[in-house]
């Protein structure tokens, strides 16, 4: 069942003015826990904290963010599934935690991402872009392909973890380019980026929302965004079609879920 009241609360985060609580309900009357399936610093974490801040200010109750990134997000699902279905525990994830894990882990999942929780809303969509270490000396996707083709297996790419959107997007790029590169999983996008910026890895596929400020700072270089149109967040980065690889398409989104069986109105006792 979709928790309609929770969807309303999340929608309030996008409004400029504070909104009153719905008549006849005192929800929330205690802190609400937001469990994030990924590590601090990445797209899902930033979304959760922005929404939590808005909801806390507008509803006069704390929305507390807790990161549980272990197991590619599976631990976060298990954590939320074990809580009462009363609307006081929310789950924030990404494409990897909510869909890719189904294909990667299948029957090994203790809580199925599609049927083991109630889905509330999606707070953002973000395109995937590819950032390279400037020391590589490449400025285009064609130059990047030539470098990797001339050095099979020499270069590494980092991601926020095995099975995450960044991992799959990076692996897809390598496959489409017909080159070889080694994947290095990290505990979150921020940790992966630290090694990219230091030159310990060569490239990273991640959300444009996460990478755009680093492009502006010149810490890394954006060589392609995996969408049909350029992003206003980084208009200088060419699309995959402009870069000569139109089949490279990748986006992610930020889904919000809650405990299975949460009533449409969390103020109603379970």
Short mmCIF file of C-alpha atoms in Angstrom, two decimals, residues 63-258:
data_model
loop_
_atom_site.label_atom_id
_atom_site.label_comp_id
_atom_site.label_asym_id
_atom_site.label_seq_id
_atom_site.Cartn_x
_atom_site.Cartn_y
_atom_site.Cartn_z
CA UNK A 63 13.62 13.91 10.56
CA UNK A 64 16.89 12.14 11.40
CA UNK A 65 19.13 10.70 8.65
CA UNK A 66 20.94 7.41 9.30
CA UNK A 67 23.26 5.87 6.67
CA UNK A 68 23.23 2.07 6.35
CA UNK A 69 25.24 1.38 3.14
CA UNK A 70 26.36 -2.20 3.84
CA UNK A 71 25.51 -4.98 1.40
CA UNK A 72 24.83 -2.63 -1.51
CA UNK A 73 21.78 -1.30 0.31
CA UNK A 74 20.36 -4.67 1.37
CA UNK A 75 21.06 -3.94 5.05
CA UNK A 76 19.00 -0.75 4.83
CA UNK A 77 16.03 -2.73 3.49
CA UNK A 78 16.36 -5.28 6.29
CA UNK A 79 16.58 -2.47 8.85
CA UNK A 80 13.40 -0.78 7.63
CA UNK A 81 11.51 -4.06 7.21
CA UNK A 82 12.11 -4.86 10.89
CA UNK A 83 10.44 -1.65 12.11
CA UNK A 84 6.74 -1.15 12.93
CA UNK A 85 4.60 -0.02 9.96
CA UNK A 86 3.69 3.29 11.59
CA UNK A 87 5.22 5.84 9.21
CA UNK A 88 8.14 6.69 11.49
CA UNK A 89 10.83 4.94 9.44
CA UNK A 90 11.59 5.95 5.85
CA UNK A 91 14.04 4.41 3.39
CA UNK A 92 15.98 6.39 0.76
CA UNK A 93 17.89 4.55 -1.96
CA UNK A 94 18.87 4.67 -5.61
CA UNK A 95 18.56 2.71 -8.81
CA UNK A 96 21.07 0.16 -7.50
CA UNK A 97 19.41 -0.54 -4.16
CA UNK A 98 15.85 -0.58 -5.48
CA UNK A 99 16.22 -2.36 -8.83
CA UNK A 100 19.73 -3.52 -9.76
CA UNK A 101 19.97 -5.59 -6.58
CA UNK A 102 17.05 -7.70 -7.80
CA UNK A 103 19.13 -8.93 -10.73
CA UNK A 104 22.37 -9.15 -8.79
CA UNK A 105 21.18 -11.04 -5.70
CA UNK A 106 17.83 -12.57 -6.71
CA UNK A 107 16.55 -15.13 -4.21
CA UNK A 108 19.35 -14.32 -1.76
CA UNK A 109 17.58 -11.06 -0.87
CA UNK A 110 15.94 -11.27 2.55
CA UNK A 111 13.77 -8.25 1.73
CA UNK A 112 12.73 -7.86 -1.91
CA UNK A 113 13.21 -4.23 -3.03
CA UNK A 114 10.01 -4.24 -5.09
CA UNK A 115 7.61 -6.08 -2.79
CA UNK A 116 9.22 -6.05 0.66
CA UNK A 117 8.55 -2.36 1.39
CA UNK A 118 5.89 0.22 0.52
CA UNK A 119 7.03 2.77 -2.06
CA UNK A 120 6.24 6.41 -1.42
CA UNK A 121 7.72 8.75 -4.02
CA UNK A 122 10.81 9.74 -6.02
CA UNK A 123 12.53 12.96 -4.95
CA UNK A 124 14.98 13.39 -7.83
CA UNK A 125 16.30 12.08 -11.13
CA UNK A 126 19.94 12.51 -12.08
CA UNK A 127 21.93 11.77 -15.20
CA UNK A 128 25.18 9.82 -15.04
CA UNK A 129 28.36 11.55 -16.17
CA UNK A 130 31.92 10.32 -16.49
CA UNK A 131 34.77 12.15 -14.76
CA UNK A 132 38.42 11.54 -15.59
CA UNK A 133 41.63 12.46 -13.80
CA UNK A 134 43.11 15.51 -15.60
CA UNK A 135 46.58 13.96 -15.38
CA UNK A 136 45.47 11.41 -18.00
CA UNK A 137 45.73 14.20 -20.55
CA UNK A 138 42.48 13.30 -22.35
CA UNK A 139 39.76 15.83 -23.11
CA UNK A 140 37.30 13.80 -25.17
CA UNK A 141 35.72 10.38 -25.04
CA UNK A 142 37.59 9.43 -28.23
CA UNK A 143 40.92 10.28 -26.62
CA UNK A 144 39.88 8.38 -23.50
CA UNK A 145 39.04 5.29 -25.57
CA UNK A 146 42.37 5.48 -27.40
CA UNK A 147 44.29 5.73 -24.11
CA UNK A 148 42.57 2.69 -22.56
CA UNK A 149 42.84 0.70 -25.79
CA UNK A 150 46.59 1.30 -25.86
CA UNK A 151 46.95 0.25 -22.21
CA UNK A 152 44.71 -2.80 -21.60
CA UNK A 153 43.90 -3.25 -17.92
CA UNK A 154 46.26 -0.51 -16.76
CA UNK A 155 43.62 1.91 -15.50
CA UNK A 156 41.13 1.58 -12.64
CA UNK A 157 37.73 3.15 -12.09
CA UNK A 158 36.05 3.66 -8.76
CA UNK A 159 32.40 3.50 -7.75
CA UNK A 160 30.25 3.79 -4.63
CA UNK A 161 30.25 0.00 -4.30
CA UNK A 162 29.65 -3.32 -6.03
CA UNK A 163 26.36 -3.38 -7.88
CA UNK A 164 25.69 0.34 -7.51
CA UNK A 165 24.62 2.58 -10.36
CA UNK A 166 28.15 3.96 -10.71
CA UNK A 167 29.62 0.46 -10.93
CA UNK A 168 27.17 -0.69 -13.60
CA UNK A 169 27.46 2.59 -15.54
CA UNK A 170 31.25 2.35 -15.48
CA UNK A 171 31.22 -1.30 -16.57
CA UNK A 172 28.77 -0.49 -19.36
CA UNK A 173 31.02 2.30 -20.63
CA UNK A 174 34.06 0.00 -20.68
CA UNK A 175 32.09 -2.65 -22.55
CA UNK A 176 30.69 -0.23 -25.12
CA UNK A 177 34.13 1.25 -25.74
CA UNK A 178 35.62 -2.22 -26.19
CA UNK A 179 38.43 -1.57 -23.72
CA UNK A 180 39.63 -3.00 -20.41
CA UNK A 181 39.67 -1.35 -16.98
CA UNK A 182 39.56 -2.62 -13.42
CA UNK A 183 36.69 -1.79 -11.08
CA UNK A 184 37.51 -0.67 -7.52
CA UNK A 185 34.50 -0.56 -5.14
CA UNK A 186 34.40 1.99 -2.33
CA UNK A 187 32.03 2.70 0.54
CA UNK A 188 30.30 5.59 -1.17
CA UNK A 189 30.77 8.08 -3.98
CA UNK A 190 32.73 10.52 -1.82
CA UNK A 191 35.31 7.90 -0.89
CA UNK A 192 35.68 6.88 -4.54
CA UNK A 193 36.07 10.49 -5.58
CA UNK A 194 38.85 11.08 -3.04
CA UNK A 195 41.03 8.52 -4.82
CA UNK A 196 40.02 9.85 -8.25
CA UNK A 197 41.03 13.39 -7.29
CA UNK A 198 44.32 12.07 -5.88
CA UNK A 199 45.09 10.20 -9.10
CA UNK A 200 44.85 6.73 -7.59
CA UNK A 201 42.03 5.86 -10.01
CA UNK A 202 41.54 7.07 -13.57
CA UNK A 203 37.81 7.68 -13.90
CA UNK A 204 34.43 7.49 -12.19
CA UNK A 205 30.86 7.29 -13.46
CA UNK A 206 28.49 9.05 -11.07
CA UNK A 207 25.54 11.41 -10.90
CA UNK A 208 25.87 14.83 -12.46
CA UNK A 209 24.51 16.29 -9.21
CA UNK A 210 27.48 14.81 -7.37
CA UNK A 211 30.14 15.62 -9.99
CA UNK A 212 29.10 19.05 -11.29
CA UNK A 213 30.79 21.11 -8.55
CA UNK A 214 34.00 19.15 -9.06
CA UNK A 215 33.85 19.89 -12.79
CA UNK A 216 33.49 23.60 -12.03
CA UNK A 217 36.42 23.46 -9.62
CA UNK A 218 38.58 21.74 -12.23
CA UNK A 219 39.44 18.90 -9.88
CA UNK A 220 38.31 16.40 -12.53
CA UNK A 221 37.21 16.68 -16.14
CA UNK A 222 33.82 15.67 -17.48
CA UNK A 223 34.10 13.90 -20.83
CA UNK A 224 30.54 12.66 -21.37
CA UNK A 225 27.05 12.75 -19.88
CA UNK A 226 24.96 9.67 -20.63
CA UNK A 227 21.81 11.49 -21.77
CA UNK A 228 20.36 12.80 -25.06
CA UNK A 229 20.65 16.42 -23.87
CA UNK A 230 23.31 18.40 -22.04
CA UNK A 231 22.74 19.17 -18.38
CA UNK A 232 22.31 22.74 -17.12
CA UNK A 233 24.39 21.66 -14.13
CA UNK A 234 27.41 21.08 -16.40
CA UNK A 235 26.58 22.47 -19.87
CA UNK A 236 30.17 22.07 -21.02
CA UNK A 237 30.04 18.27 -20.85
CA UNK A 238 29.00 16.71 -24.20
CA UNK A 239 26.19 14.19 -24.48
CA UNK A 240 26.95 10.59 -25.38
CA UNK A 241 25.70 11.21 -28.93
CA UNK A 242 27.93 14.26 -29.31
CA UNK A 243 30.84 12.23 -27.95
CA UNK A 244 30.27 9.49 -30.54
CA UNK A 245 28.67 6.86 -28.30
CA UNK A 246 24.89 7.47 -28.49
CA UNK A 247 24.05 4.05 -27.06
CA UNK A 248 25.59 5.04 -23.72
CA UNK A 249 22.51 6.09 -21.74
CA UNK A 250 22.38 6.02 -17.93
CA UNK A 251 20.36 7.82 -15.28
CA UNK A 252 19.42 7.16 -11.69
CA UNK A 253 16.72 8.34 -9.31
CA UNK A 254 16.12 8.70 -5.59
CA UNK A 255 13.23 6.52 -4.39
CA UNK A 256 11.63 6.84 -0.95
CA UNK A 257 10.00 3.84 0.70
CA UNK A 258 8.66 2.82 4.10
#
